[in-house]
Short mmCIF file of C-alpha atoms in Angstrom, two decimals:
data_model
loop_
_atom_site.label_atom_id
_atom_site.label_comp_id
_atom_site.label_asym_id
_atom_site.label_seq_id
_atom_site.Cartn_x
_atom_site.Cartn_y
_atom_site.Cartn_z
CA UNK A 89 119.69 8.80 22.17
CA UNK A 90 121.06 7.82 25.40
CA UNK A 91 122.85 10.58 27.35
CA UNK A 92 124.82 9.98 30.54
CA UNK A 93 123.69 12.12 33.44
CA UNK A 94 126.18 14.77 34.44
CA UNK A 95 126.98 14.32 38.14
CA UNK A 96 128.63 16.65 40.70
CA UNK A 97 131.29 15.14 42.94
CA UNK A 98 130.59 15.17 46.70
CA UNK A 99 133.44 17.58 47.56
CA UNK A 100 132.36 19.97 44.80
CA UNK A 101 128.80 19.80 46.07
CA UNK A 102 130.03 20.76 49.58
CA UNK A 103 131.94 23.68 48.10
CA UNK A 104 128.84 24.90 46.30
CA UNK A 105 126.85 24.72 49.54
CA UNK A 106 129.55 26.65 51.42
CA UNK A 107 129.69 29.34 48.75
CA UNK A 108 125.93 29.55 48.86
CA UNK A 109 126.01 30.02 52.60
CA UNK A 110 128.60 32.78 52.33
CA UNK A 111 126.55 34.37 49.66
CA UNK A 112 123.67 34.39 52.07
CA UNK A 113 125.83 36.23 54.59
CA UNK A 114 126.91 38.76 52.00
CA UNK A 115 123.31 39.34 51.09
CA UNK A 116 122.36 39.75 54.79
CA UNK A 117 125.25 42.12 55.71
CA UNK A 118 123.57 45.31 54.41
CA UNK A 119 120.68 44.66 56.75
CA UNK A 120 123.08 44.13 59.67
CA UNK A 121 125.07 47.25 58.79
CA UNK A 122 121.87 49.27 58.56
CA UNK A 123 121.23 48.57 62.27
CA UNK A 124 124.59 50.17 63.22
CA UNK A 125 124.48 53.97 63.31
CA UNK A 126 126.89 56.05 61.27
CA UNK A 127 127.85 57.97 64.45
CA UNK A 128 128.77 56.52 67.84
CA UNK A 129 125.49 56.65 69.82
CA UNK A 130 126.71 58.60 72.84
CA UNK A 131 126.27 62.07 74.32
CA UNK A 132 129.22 63.98 75.79
CA UNK A 133 128.66 66.35 78.71
CA UNK A 134 131.59 68.01 80.52
CA UNK A 135 130.74 68.87 84.11
CA UNK A 136 131.41 72.55 83.44
CA UNK A 137 131.99 74.89 80.51
CA UNK A 138 134.54 76.95 82.43
CA UNK A 139 138.09 76.32 81.19
CA UNK A 140 139.85 76.42 84.58
CA UNK A 141 137.17 74.37 86.34
CA UNK A 142 137.08 71.77 83.55
CA UNK A 143 140.82 71.19 83.84
CA UNK A 144 140.70 71.01 87.63
CA UNK A 145 137.82 68.51 87.71
CA UNK A 146 139.11 66.68 84.63
CA UNK A 147 135.99 64.55 84.05
CA UNK A 148 133.62 64.30 81.10
CA UNK A 149 130.34 62.39 81.38
CA UNK A 150 129.53 60.02 78.48
CA UNK A 151 125.99 58.62 78.10
CA UNK A 152 125.13 55.78 75.71
CA UNK A 153 121.84 56.07 73.81
CA UNK A 154 118.87 54.13 75.18
CA UNK A 155 119.42 50.40 74.65
CA UNK A 156 122.95 50.85 73.31
CA UNK A 157 126.04 49.28 74.81
CA UNK A 158 129.45 50.74 73.98
CA UNK A 159 132.98 49.44 74.47
CA UNK A 160 136.51 50.59 73.58
CA UNK A 161 135.56 54.21 74.33
CA UNK A 162 138.24 56.86 73.75
CA UNK A 163 137.59 60.58 74.38
CA UNK A 164 139.85 63.35 73.06
CA UNK A 165 139.65 67.06 73.84
CA UNK A 166 141.05 69.17 70.97
CA UNK A 167 141.64 72.82 70.31
CA UNK A 168 142.68 74.00 66.87
CA UNK A 169 143.61 70.46 65.80
CA UNK A 170 145.92 69.93 68.81
CA UNK A 171 145.18 67.37 71.49
CA UNK A 172 144.68 69.03 74.86
CA UNK A 173 143.57 65.99 76.87
CA UNK A 174 142.34 62.43 76.42
CA UNK A 175 140.89 59.55 78.38
CA UNK A 176 139.47 56.08 77.83
CA UNK A 177 137.09 53.43 79.16
CA UNK A 178 137.73 50.09 77.48
CA UNK A 179 135.08 47.91 79.17
CA UNK A 180 131.55 47.67 77.80
CA UNK A 181 128.99 49.94 79.46
CA UNK A 182 125.43 51.15 79.15
CA UNK A 183 123.90 54.29 80.63
CA UNK A 184 126.31 56.98 81.84
CA UNK A 185 130.03 56.58 82.42
CA UNK A 186 132.43 59.28 83.75
CA UNK A 187 135.73 59.39 81.84
CA UNK A 188 138.76 60.98 83.50
CA UNK A 189 140.93 63.06 81.19
CA UNK A 190 144.71 63.32 81.27
CA UNK A 191 145.84 66.78 80.15
CA UNK A 192 148.84 67.42 77.91
CA UNK A 193 148.52 71.19 78.02
CA UNK A 194 146.47 73.91 79.66
CA UNK A 195 142.85 74.52 78.73
CA UNK A 196 142.17 78.05 77.52
CA UNK A 197 138.83 79.85 77.01
CA UNK A 198 137.45 79.53 73.49
CA UNK A 199 135.96 76.82 71.25
CA UNK A 200 137.09 73.23 71.80
CA UNK A 201 136.02 69.88 70.36
CA UNK A 202 135.26 66.66 72.19
CA UNK A 203 135.71 63.61 69.98
CA UNK A 204 134.52 60.19 71.18
CA UNK A 205 135.34 56.97 69.34
CA UNK A 206 134.39 53.38 70.10
CA UNK A 207 132.22 50.44 69.10
CA UNK A 208 128.57 49.72 69.72
CA UNK A 209 127.90 46.14 70.79
CA UNK A 210 127.02 44.04 67.71
CA UNK A 211 128.80 46.39 65.30
CA UNK A 212 132.23 45.49 63.96
CA UNK A 213 133.15 48.97 62.75
CA UNK A 214 134.33 51.70 65.11
CA UNK A 215 132.38 54.94 64.98
CA UNK A 216 132.98 58.48 66.15
CA UNK A 217 131.02 61.47 67.33
CA UNK A 218 132.07 65.08 67.82
CA UNK A 219 130.77 67.93 69.93
CA UNK A 220 132.01 71.52 69.78
CA UNK A 221 131.77 73.55 72.97
CA UNK A 222 132.79 77.18 73.74
CA UNK A 223 134.68 77.37 77.04
CA UNK A 224 134.48 80.56 79.08
CA UNK A 225 137.05 82.22 81.32
CA UNK A 226 134.68 83.43 84.02
CA UNK A 227 136.62 82.13 87.03
CA UNK A 228 134.93 82.59 90.39
CA UNK A 229 137.39 84.22 92.85
CA UNK A 230 137.03 81.70 95.68
CA UNK A 231 139.40 79.49 97.65
CA UNK A 232 138.74 76.56 99.98
CA UNK A 233 140.04 77.34 103.47
CA UNK A 234 138.96 74.17 105.29
CA UNK A 235 136.69 71.13 105.05
CA UNK A 236 135.12 69.22 107.90
CA UNK A 237 132.62 66.41 108.34
CA UNK A 238 130.39 66.63 111.40
CA UNK A 239 126.81 65.87 112.43
CA UNK A 240 126.18 64.07 109.16
CA UNK A 241 127.14 67.10 107.08
CA UNK A 242 130.10 68.19 104.98
CA UNK A 243 131.10 71.73 105.99
CA UNK A 244 133.23 73.64 103.47
CA UNK A 245 134.72 77.00 104.47
CA UNK A 246 135.31 79.32 101.52
CA UNK A 247 137.15 82.61 101.23
CA UNK A 248 136.22 85.24 98.66
CA UNK A 249 139.50 86.38 97.08
CA UNK A 250 138.15 89.22 94.95
CA UNK A 251 136.69 92.65 95.70
CA UNK A 252 133.32 92.25 93.94
CA UNK A 253 130.22 90.88 95.63
CA UNK A 254 129.38 87.20 94.99
CA UNK A 255 125.74 86.10 95.25
CA UNK A 256 123.16 83.60 93.95
CA UNK A 257 125.47 80.71 94.80
CA UNK A 258 124.79 77.14 93.73
CA UNK A 259 127.30 74.59 95.02
CA UNK A 260 127.42 70.88 94.21
CA UNK A 261 129.40 68.09 95.84
CA UNK A 262 130.22 65.30 93.36
CA UNK A 263 131.50 61.79 94.03
CA UNK A 264 134.11 59.82 92.06
CA UNK A 265 131.43 58.86 89.50
CA UNK A 266 130.63 62.54 88.87
CA UNK A 267 127.22 62.15 90.55
CA UNK A 268 125.87 64.96 92.71
CA UNK A 269 125.57 63.73 96.30
CA UNK A 270 124.45 67.04 97.78
CA UNK A 271 123.93 70.64 96.80
CA UNK A 272 123.50 74.01 98.49
CA UNK A 273 122.00 77.28 97.25
CA UNK A 274 122.42 80.74 98.73
CA UNK A 275 120.95 83.94 97.29
CA UNK A 276 122.44 86.50 99.67
CA UNK A 277 125.99 87.80 99.05
CA UNK A 278 128.84 85.74 100.44
CA UNK A 279 130.89 87.33 103.25
CA UNK A 280 134.70 87.31 103.05
CA UNK A 281 134.60 83.88 104.75
CA UNK A 282 131.55 81.68 104.38
CA UNK A 283 130.54 78.13 105.27
CA UNK A 284 128.54 75.87 102.96
CA UNK A 285 126.86 72.95 104.73
CA UNK A 286 126.05 69.93 102.57
CA UNK A 287 123.43 67.58 104.04
CA UNK A 288 123.95 63.89 103.23
CA UNK A 289 121.12 61.54 102.33
CA UNK A 290 123.38 58.49 102.24
CA UNK A 291 126.49 57.43 104.16
CA UNK A 292 129.64 59.07 102.86
CA UNK A 293 132.55 56.87 101.79
CA UNK A 294 136.02 58.23 102.55
CA UNK A 295 137.84 59.47 99.46
CA UNK A 296 138.19 62.33 96.99
CA UNK A 297 135.21 64.46 95.99
CA UNK A 298 134.69 67.50 93.78
CA UNK A 299 133.18 70.84 94.72
CA UNK A 300 131.73 72.92 91.87
CA UNK A 301 130.38 76.38 92.68
CA UNK A 302 128.57 78.68 90.26
CA UNK A 303 127.55 82.21 91.21
CA UNK A 304 126.91 85.73 90.00
CA UNK A 305 129.68 88.30 90.38
CA UNK A 306 128.55 91.90 90.57
CA UNK A 307 129.36 93.78 87.40
CA UNK A 308 130.02 90.65 85.31
CA UNK A 309 127.69 89.05 82.77
CA UNK A 310 126.81 85.37 83.05
CA UNK A 311 127.69 83.04 85.88
CA UNK A 312 131.22 82.39 87.08
CA UNK A 313 132.56 78.99 88.15
CA UNK A 314 134.92 77.65 90.80
CA UNK A 315 136.02 74.01 91.17
CA UNK A 316 138.20 72.27 93.75
CA UNK A 317 138.87 68.77 95.01
CA UNK A 318 138.20 67.90 98.65
CA UNK A 319 139.33 64.80 100.54
CA UNK A 320 136.70 63.64 103.02
CA UNK A 321 136.50 61.00 105.73
CA UNK A 322 133.64 58.52 106.02
CA UNK A 323 130.47 59.63 107.80
CA UNK A 324 126.94 58.38 108.30
CA UNK A 325 124.05 60.24 106.75
CA UNK A 326 122.34 62.83 108.94
CA UNK A 327 119.31 60.64 109.63
CA UNK A 328 121.59 57.83 110.77
CA UNK A 329 123.42 59.90 113.36
CA UNK A 330 121.34 58.91 116.39
CA UNK A 331 123.35 57.96 119.48
CA UNK A 332 122.16 54.79 121.19
CA UNK A 333 122.90 56.27 124.59
CA UNK A 334 124.20 59.57 125.94
CA UNK A 335 127.98 59.51 125.50
CA UNK A 336 130.25 59.82 128.48
CA UNK A 337 131.68 63.27 129.03
CA UNK A 338 135.00 63.37 127.14
CA UNK A 339 138.20 64.18 128.93
CA UNK A 340 139.65 67.29 127.35
CA UNK A 341 143.25 66.75 126.24
CA UNK A 342 145.90 69.16 127.37
CA UNK A 343 146.14 72.07 124.92
CA UNK A 344 149.16 71.79 122.61
CA UNK A 345 152.13 74.09 122.93
CA UNK A 346 152.49 74.37 119.16
CA UNK A 347 150.14 74.25 116.18
CA UNK A 348 151.95 72.20 113.53
CA UNK A 349 150.55 71.72 110.02
CA UNK A 350 152.00 69.15 107.63
CA UNK A 351 150.98 69.92 104.05
CA UNK A 352 151.83 67.87 100.97
CA UNK A 353 150.87 67.52 97.34
CA UNK A 354 152.19 64.82 95.06
CA UNK A 355 151.24 63.78 91.53
CA UNK A 356 152.87 61.95 88.62
CA UNK A 357 152.25 60.55 85.11
CA UNK A 358 150.97 63.97 84.05
CA UNK A 359 147.85 63.62 86.22
CA UNK A 360 147.90 66.86 88.20
CA UNK A 361 144.19 67.63 88.04
CA UNK A 362 142.76 67.62 91.56
CA UNK A 363 146.18 67.09 93.17
CA UNK A 364 147.93 70.35 92.33
CA UNK A 365 147.16 72.46 95.41
CA UNK A 366 147.08 72.31 99.20
CA UNK A 367 146.01 74.86 101.79
CA UNK A 368 147.37 76.06 105.12
CA UNK A 369 146.68 78.84 107.61
CA UNK A 370 148.61 81.29 109.76
CA UNK A 371 146.51 81.86 112.91
CA UNK A 372 145.42 85.45 113.23
CA UNK A 373 147.03 86.48 109.94
CA UNK A 374 145.36 84.64 107.05
CA UNK A 375 145.29 81.61 104.78
CA UNK A 376 147.77 80.25 102.28
CA UNK A 377 147.84 77.96 99.27
CA UNK A 378 150.64 75.90 97.74
CA UNK A 379 150.25 75.20 94.01
CA UNK A 380 152.36 73.04 91.70
CA UNK A 381 151.24 72.26 88.16
CA UNK A 382 152.95 72.70 84.78
CA UNK A 383 151.85 76.35 84.44
CA UNK A 384 151.94 77.54 88.09
CA UNK A 385 154.25 76.86 91.04
CA UNK A 386 154.00 79.15 94.06
CA UNK A 387 153.19 79.81 97.69
CA UNK A 388 150.26 82.20 97.73
CA UNK A 389 148.96 84.02 100.80
CA UNK A 390 145.58 85.65 101.49
CA UNK A 391 145.64 88.03 104.50
CA UNK A 392 142.47 88.02 106.61
CA UNK A 393 142.61 91.74 107.41
CA UNK A 394 143.48 93.90 104.39
CA UNK A 395 143.83 96.99 106.57
CA UNK A 396 147.08 95.58 108.04
CA UNK A 397 150.29 94.92 106.11
CA UNK A 398 151.54 91.31 105.96
CA UNK A 399 155.07 90.23 105.01
CA UNK A 400 156.59 86.85 104.14
CA UNK A 401 160.38 86.71 104.52
CA UNK A 402 161.96 83.62 102.90
CA UNK A 403 165.46 82.27 102.39
CA UNK A 404 165.10 80.56 99.01
CA UNK A 405 167.20 77.87 97.34
CA UNK A 406 166.42 76.93 93.72
CA UNK A 407 168.24 74.39 91.56
CA UNK A 408 167.39 73.75 87.90
CA UNK A 409 169.08 72.19 84.86
CA UNK A 410 171.17 75.23 83.99
CA UNK A 411 172.10 76.53 87.43
CA UNK A 412 171.08 77.36 90.98
CA UNK A 413 170.31 80.38 93.14
CA UNK A 414 170.13 81.36 96.80
CA UNK A 415 168.43 84.61 97.77
CA UNK A 416 166.42 86.36 100.42
CA UNK A 417 162.91 87.18 99.20
CA UNK A 418 160.31 89.41 100.86
CA UNK A 419 156.89 89.33 99.17
CA UNK A 420 154.28 91.35 101.03
CA UNK A 421 150.81 92.87 100.97
CA UNK A 422 150.40 96.57 101.72
CA UNK A 423 147.60 99.07 101.30
CA UNK A 424 148.93 99.74 97.78
CA UNK A 425 148.87 96.11 96.57
CA UNK A 426 146.18 93.54 95.77
CA UNK A 427 144.33 91.23 98.18
CA UNK A 428 147.01 88.51 98.07
CA UNK A 429 150.69 87.98 97.30
CA UNK A 430 152.90 85.06 96.36
CA UNK A 431 156.44 83.76 95.97
CA UNK A 432 157.13 81.47 93.02
CA UNK A 433 158.93 78.18 93.39
CA UNK A 434 160.02 78.70 89.78
CA UNK A 435 162.88 80.94 88.67
CA UNK A 436 161.72 81.58 85.09
CA UNK A 437 158.49 81.95 83.11
CA UNK A 438 157.64 79.56 81.56
CA UNK A 439 158.97 77.50 84.42
CA UNK A 440 162.04 75.28 84.27
CA UNK A 441 161.47 71.73 83.03
CA UNK A 442 163.21 70.30 86.09
CA UNK A 443 163.67 71.94 89.48
CA UNK A 444 164.11 71.26 93.18
CA UNK A 445 164.61 73.60 96.09
CA UNK A 446 163.47 74.84 99.48
CA UNK A 447 162.04 77.81 101.39
CA UNK A 448 162.65 78.67 105.04
CA UNK A 449 160.96 81.72 106.46
CA UNK A 450 158.27 83.53 108.41
CA UNK A 451 154.82 84.99 107.71
CA UNK A 452 154.10 87.90 110.02
CA UNK A 453 153.13 91.53 110.29
CA UNK A 454 154.37 94.12 107.89
CA UNK A 455 154.92 97.73 108.92
CA UNK A 456 152.32 99.31 111.23
CA UNK A 457 150.62 102.64 110.53
CA UNK A 458 152.84 105.71 110.64
CA UNK A 459 153.54 107.05 114.12
CA UNK A 460 152.89 103.76 115.95
CA UNK A 461 154.97 101.37 118.04
CA UNK A 462 154.08 98.00 119.54
CA UNK A 463 154.15 94.24 119.74
CA UNK A 464 151.76 92.93 117.14
CA UNK A 465 150.50 89.54 115.86
CA UNK A 466 152.58 86.42 116.40
CA UNK A 467 154.08 84.89 113.22
CA UNK A 468 154.06 81.43 111.60
CA UNK A 469 157.18 79.56 110.50
CA UNK A 470 157.32 77.99 107.00
CA UNK A 471 159.67 75.18 105.91
CA UNK A 472 158.99 73.89 102.39
CA UNK A 473 160.74 71.67 99.82
CA UNK A 474 159.81 70.78 96.24
CA UNK A 475 160.86 68.71 93.24
CA UNK A 476 159.33 68.57 89.76
CA UNK A 477 160.01 67.28 86.25
CA UNK A 478 157.87 68.66 83.40
CA UNK A 479 160.14 67.44 80.57
CA UNK A 480 157.54 64.98 79.20
CA UNK A 481 153.93 66.15 79.70
CA UNK A 482 152.69 62.55 79.74
CA UNK A 483 155.16 61.64 82.49
CA UNK A 484 155.27 64.97 84.36
CA UNK A 485 155.47 64.92 88.15
CA UNK A 486 155.63 67.29 91.11
CA UNK A 487 156.02 66.81 94.86
CA UNK A 488 155.86 69.54 97.51
CA UNK A 489 155.97 69.11 101.29
CA UNK A 490 155.69 71.85 103.88
CA UNK A 491 155.63 72.14 107.66
CA UNK A 492 154.13 75.23 109.26
CA UNK A 493 154.55 75.93 112.97
CA UNK A 494 152.58 78.49 114.99
CA UNK A 495 152.32 79.15 118.74
CA UNK A 496 149.83 76.90 120.54
CA UNK A 497 147.46 77.75 123.41
CA UNK A 498 149.04 75.43 126.00
CA UNK A 499 152.30 73.74 126.94
CA UNK A 500 151.78 70.07 125.99
CA UNK A 501 154.45 68.59 123.70
CA UNK A 502 156.76 70.89 121.82
CA UNK A 503 156.14 74.54 122.73
CA UNK A 504 156.19 77.39 120.20
CA UNK A 505 156.08 81.02 121.18
CA UNK A 506 156.08 84.06 118.94
CA UNK A 507 157.33 87.61 119.32
CA UNK A 508 156.87 90.64 117.13
CA UNK A 509 157.96 94.23 117.29
CA UNK A 510 157.33 97.00 114.79
CA UNK A 511 157.34 100.76 114.58
CA UNK A 512 157.28 103.51 111.97
CA UNK A 513 158.62 107.05 112.54
CA UNK A 514 161.13 107.73 115.31
CA UNK A 515 158.79 110.06 117.18
CA UNK A 516 156.68 107.08 118.32
CA UNK A 517 159.60 105.00 119.63
CA UNK A 518 160.41 104.83 123.38
CA UNK A 519 163.99 104.83 124.64
CA UNK A 520 163.86 101.10 125.46
CA UNK A 521 161.93 99.02 122.90
CA UNK A 522 162.33 95.63 124.61
CA UNK A 523 159.52 93.06 124.48
CA UNK A 524 159.85 89.63 126.11
CA UNK A 525 158.02 86.32 126.40
CA UNK A 526 158.55 83.23 128.57
CA UNK A 527 158.96 79.92 126.71
CA UNK A 528 158.01 76.89 128.89
CA UNK A 529 160.87 74.41 129.03
CA UNK A 530 163.41 76.99 127.87
CA UNK A 531 163.46 80.32 129.67
CA UNK A 532 162.88 83.86 128.45
CA UNK A 533 163.37 85.38 125.01
CA UNK A 534 163.78 89.15 124.62
CA UNK A 535 163.48 91.20 121.46
CA UNK A 536 164.71 94.79 121.05
CA UNK A 537 164.80 97.19 118.09
CA UNK A 538 165.71 100.76 119.02
CA UNK A 539 165.63 103.85 116.84
CA UNK A 540 168.74 105.88 115.86
CA UNK A 541 172.03 104.34 114.69
CA UNK A 542 173.47 103.97 118.21
CA UNK A 543 170.44 101.96 119.41
CA UNK A 544 170.33 98.23 120.20
CA UNK A 545 168.75 95.74 117.78
CA UNK A 546 168.98 92.13 118.94
CA UNK A 547 167.25 88.98 120.18
CA UNK A 548 168.47 87.51 123.48
CA UNK A 549 167.83 83.95 124.74
CA UNK A 550 168.05 83.58 128.53
CA UNK A 551 167.71 79.81 129.25
CA UNK A 552 166.71 78.42 132.64
CA UNK A 553 169.19 75.56 132.21
CA UNK A 554 172.51 75.20 130.47
CA UNK A 555 172.37 74.66 126.73
CA UNK A 556 175.11 73.08 124.59
CA UNK A 557 175.56 76.36 122.71
CA UNK A 558 173.65 77.64 119.70
CA UNK A 559 174.53 77.27 116.02
CA UNK A 560 173.75 80.64 114.44
CA UNK A 561 173.06 81.24 110.74
CA UNK A 562 172.41 84.68 109.25
CA UNK A 563 170.87 85.14 105.77
CA UNK A 564 171.24 88.50 103.99
CA UNK A 565 170.75 89.11 100.26
CA UNK A 566 172.39 86.07 98.68
CA UNK A 567 174.91 85.57 101.51
CA UNK A 568 174.87 83.09 104.37
CA UNK A 569 177.17 83.16 107.40
CA UNK A 570 177.52 80.58 110.19
CA UNK A 571 179.04 80.69 113.66
CA UNK A 572 178.62 79.21 117.14
CA UNK A 573 177.37 81.04 120.23
CA UNK A 574 178.96 79.43 123.29
CA UNK A 575 177.78 81.10 126.50
CA UNK A 576 174.40 82.17 127.88
CA UNK A 577 172.70 84.52 127.60
CA UNK A 578 172.79 84.11 123.82
CA UNK A 579 172.70 87.39 121.88
CA UNK A 580 171.67 87.34 118.23
CA UNK A 581 172.32 90.58 116.30
CA UNK A 582 169.49 91.51 113.92
CA UNK A 583 170.46 92.33 110.30
CA UNK A 584 168.81 95.35 108.73
CA UNK A 585 167.29 93.08 106.07
CA UNK A 586 167.51 89.35 106.59
CA UNK A 587 166.74 86.17 108.51
CA UNK A 588 168.45 84.75 111.57
CA UNK A 589 168.21 81.04 112.40
CA UNK A 590 169.59 79.35 115.51
CA UNK A 591 169.40 75.82 116.92
CA UNK A 592 171.06 73.67 119.57
CA UNK A 593 173.57 71.33 117.90
CA UNK A 594 172.76 68.54 120.38
CA UNK A 595 170.97 67.84 123.65
CA UNK A 596 167.82 69.82 124.44
CA UNK A 597 165.87 70.59 121.27
CA UNK A 598 165.60 74.30 120.55
CA UNK A 599 165.30 76.27 117.34
CA UNK A 600 164.33 79.82 116.55
CA UNK A 601 163.82 81.89 113.42
CA UNK A 602 163.76 85.69 113.18
CA UNK A 603 162.92 87.95 110.27
CA UNK A 604 164.34 91.45 110.58
CA UNK A 605 164.12 94.62 108.55
CA UNK A 606 164.94 98.10 109.81
CA UNK A 607 166.25 101.52 108.82
CA UNK A 608 167.46 104.03 111.41
CA UNK A 609 169.78 106.44 109.54
CA UNK A 610 167.45 108.34 107.23
CA UNK A 611 167.84 112.15 107.59
CA UNK A 612 164.04 112.32 107.74
CA UNK A 613 163.00 110.59 111.02
CA UNK A 614 159.57 109.88 109.53
CA UNK A 615 161.21 107.48 107.02
CA UNK A 616 162.84 105.27 109.65
CA UNK A 617 161.18 102.02 110.69
CA UNK A 618 161.64 98.55 112.21
CA UNK A 619 159.81 95.26 111.63
CA UNK A 620 160.88 92.10 113.49
CA UNK A 621 159.03 88.77 113.82
CA UNK A 622 160.36 85.73 115.66
CA UNK A 623 159.20 82.23 116.54
CA UNK A 624 160.90 80.01 119.14
CA UNK A 625 160.25 76.24 119.39
CA UNK A 626 161.41 74.28 122.44
CA UNK A 627 161.06 70.54 122.92
#
């Protein structure tokens, strides 16, 4: 019996071949999937396990497994199910990649989780990995006073802020890629001020670096940690610093008449890590630090000699969403207080979401020992402004600028000169308490603070040439008063607790600032005192 062959049309045959090919892929996919790990093949390593240092450095090191390439990396730091910080690196990488974290909230000691997600090259499915890490709160009580680059070395000057001995120091300098470029070890205890000298094996590129210090603190278990950012200029490595010929003898510039420091910190988009503090100094008195981040906003001062009282008198203006305030503030360090003191830029705790304001004042001597009288250390003038907005953590910002003026060793440029006068107990006070100093380009300034109610307490400006008057402002409590002084010599009465500011309204540039606090009417003469500090700037 004849049967007709059953044929398959051409298009149907193509469809069968296509389905067969797909089937082959479906059969092969388990093998392909088996080559992709269930967990993202990376290791997470924060640069430190100290909570404060981790937030300041803000970098976590991510290393892909040998032979693996990873892209679309996203790192999240969590605590109790809440996101603390996160960062990302979208491009494909192999080896080790530093990931910078942006913090939504403060890091606290305790267990945290790092979660990394991304894709391994050749794998279509995103994978994750998790690492749990206990963070400690062993903060090393150090502060960076100054950084310098010279002779092929980075020199960092540190100040120990605590009372306990610090020893067995290991300090690392890290570059922007979180790689150690130099390290220093020191077994002996650190003095109150110490210098760490980092030798460089390769030329240093100008930019921002990280200093991480670990050390033992007497009486505390484990090792404590300190971290800080430092901005460095470019320098050749030590072996490259070989002069081709002896340099010509430099011509020494004329010494300045004023030491002026311009200090600023500025950050935005919630990225405050490494940009939230700036340092300054008051010659002969100590070092200071300005801090602005979502949890701390202050001017903090560290006196160099704890056996002598230090006072900071400030006229403060604060403005926030719900109101404003003006007030005279007088933070100080005495023998009965800790090793430092501060004045907050904030009005409330937790701080206001939005604020701006200013400080004008003086850092100088506090009261001398009982039964003494004299002219003591010269002061430093502070003028500071700030503005912040912490409403949205992801878009938070803060900007602080400050100018600090201290007397200089010479007379080039603007000239600043300081005066101070202090006594405690009437028995040590002479009949005439006048102290005076010449101010090049201006004339003579005299300061007087007598004992007893009928005594004289004033600052007098005796100019060599005619001035166009002085605009005088007196700050006491929350009150401000203004008036003009028309004729020389110019006499400025000293309030018993306040600031006096004066400046020429036009013509020759002159300004002066005086902090004054005295009591002369106590029935017990031993309770009477006077403390006056002044700085005059001409030119």
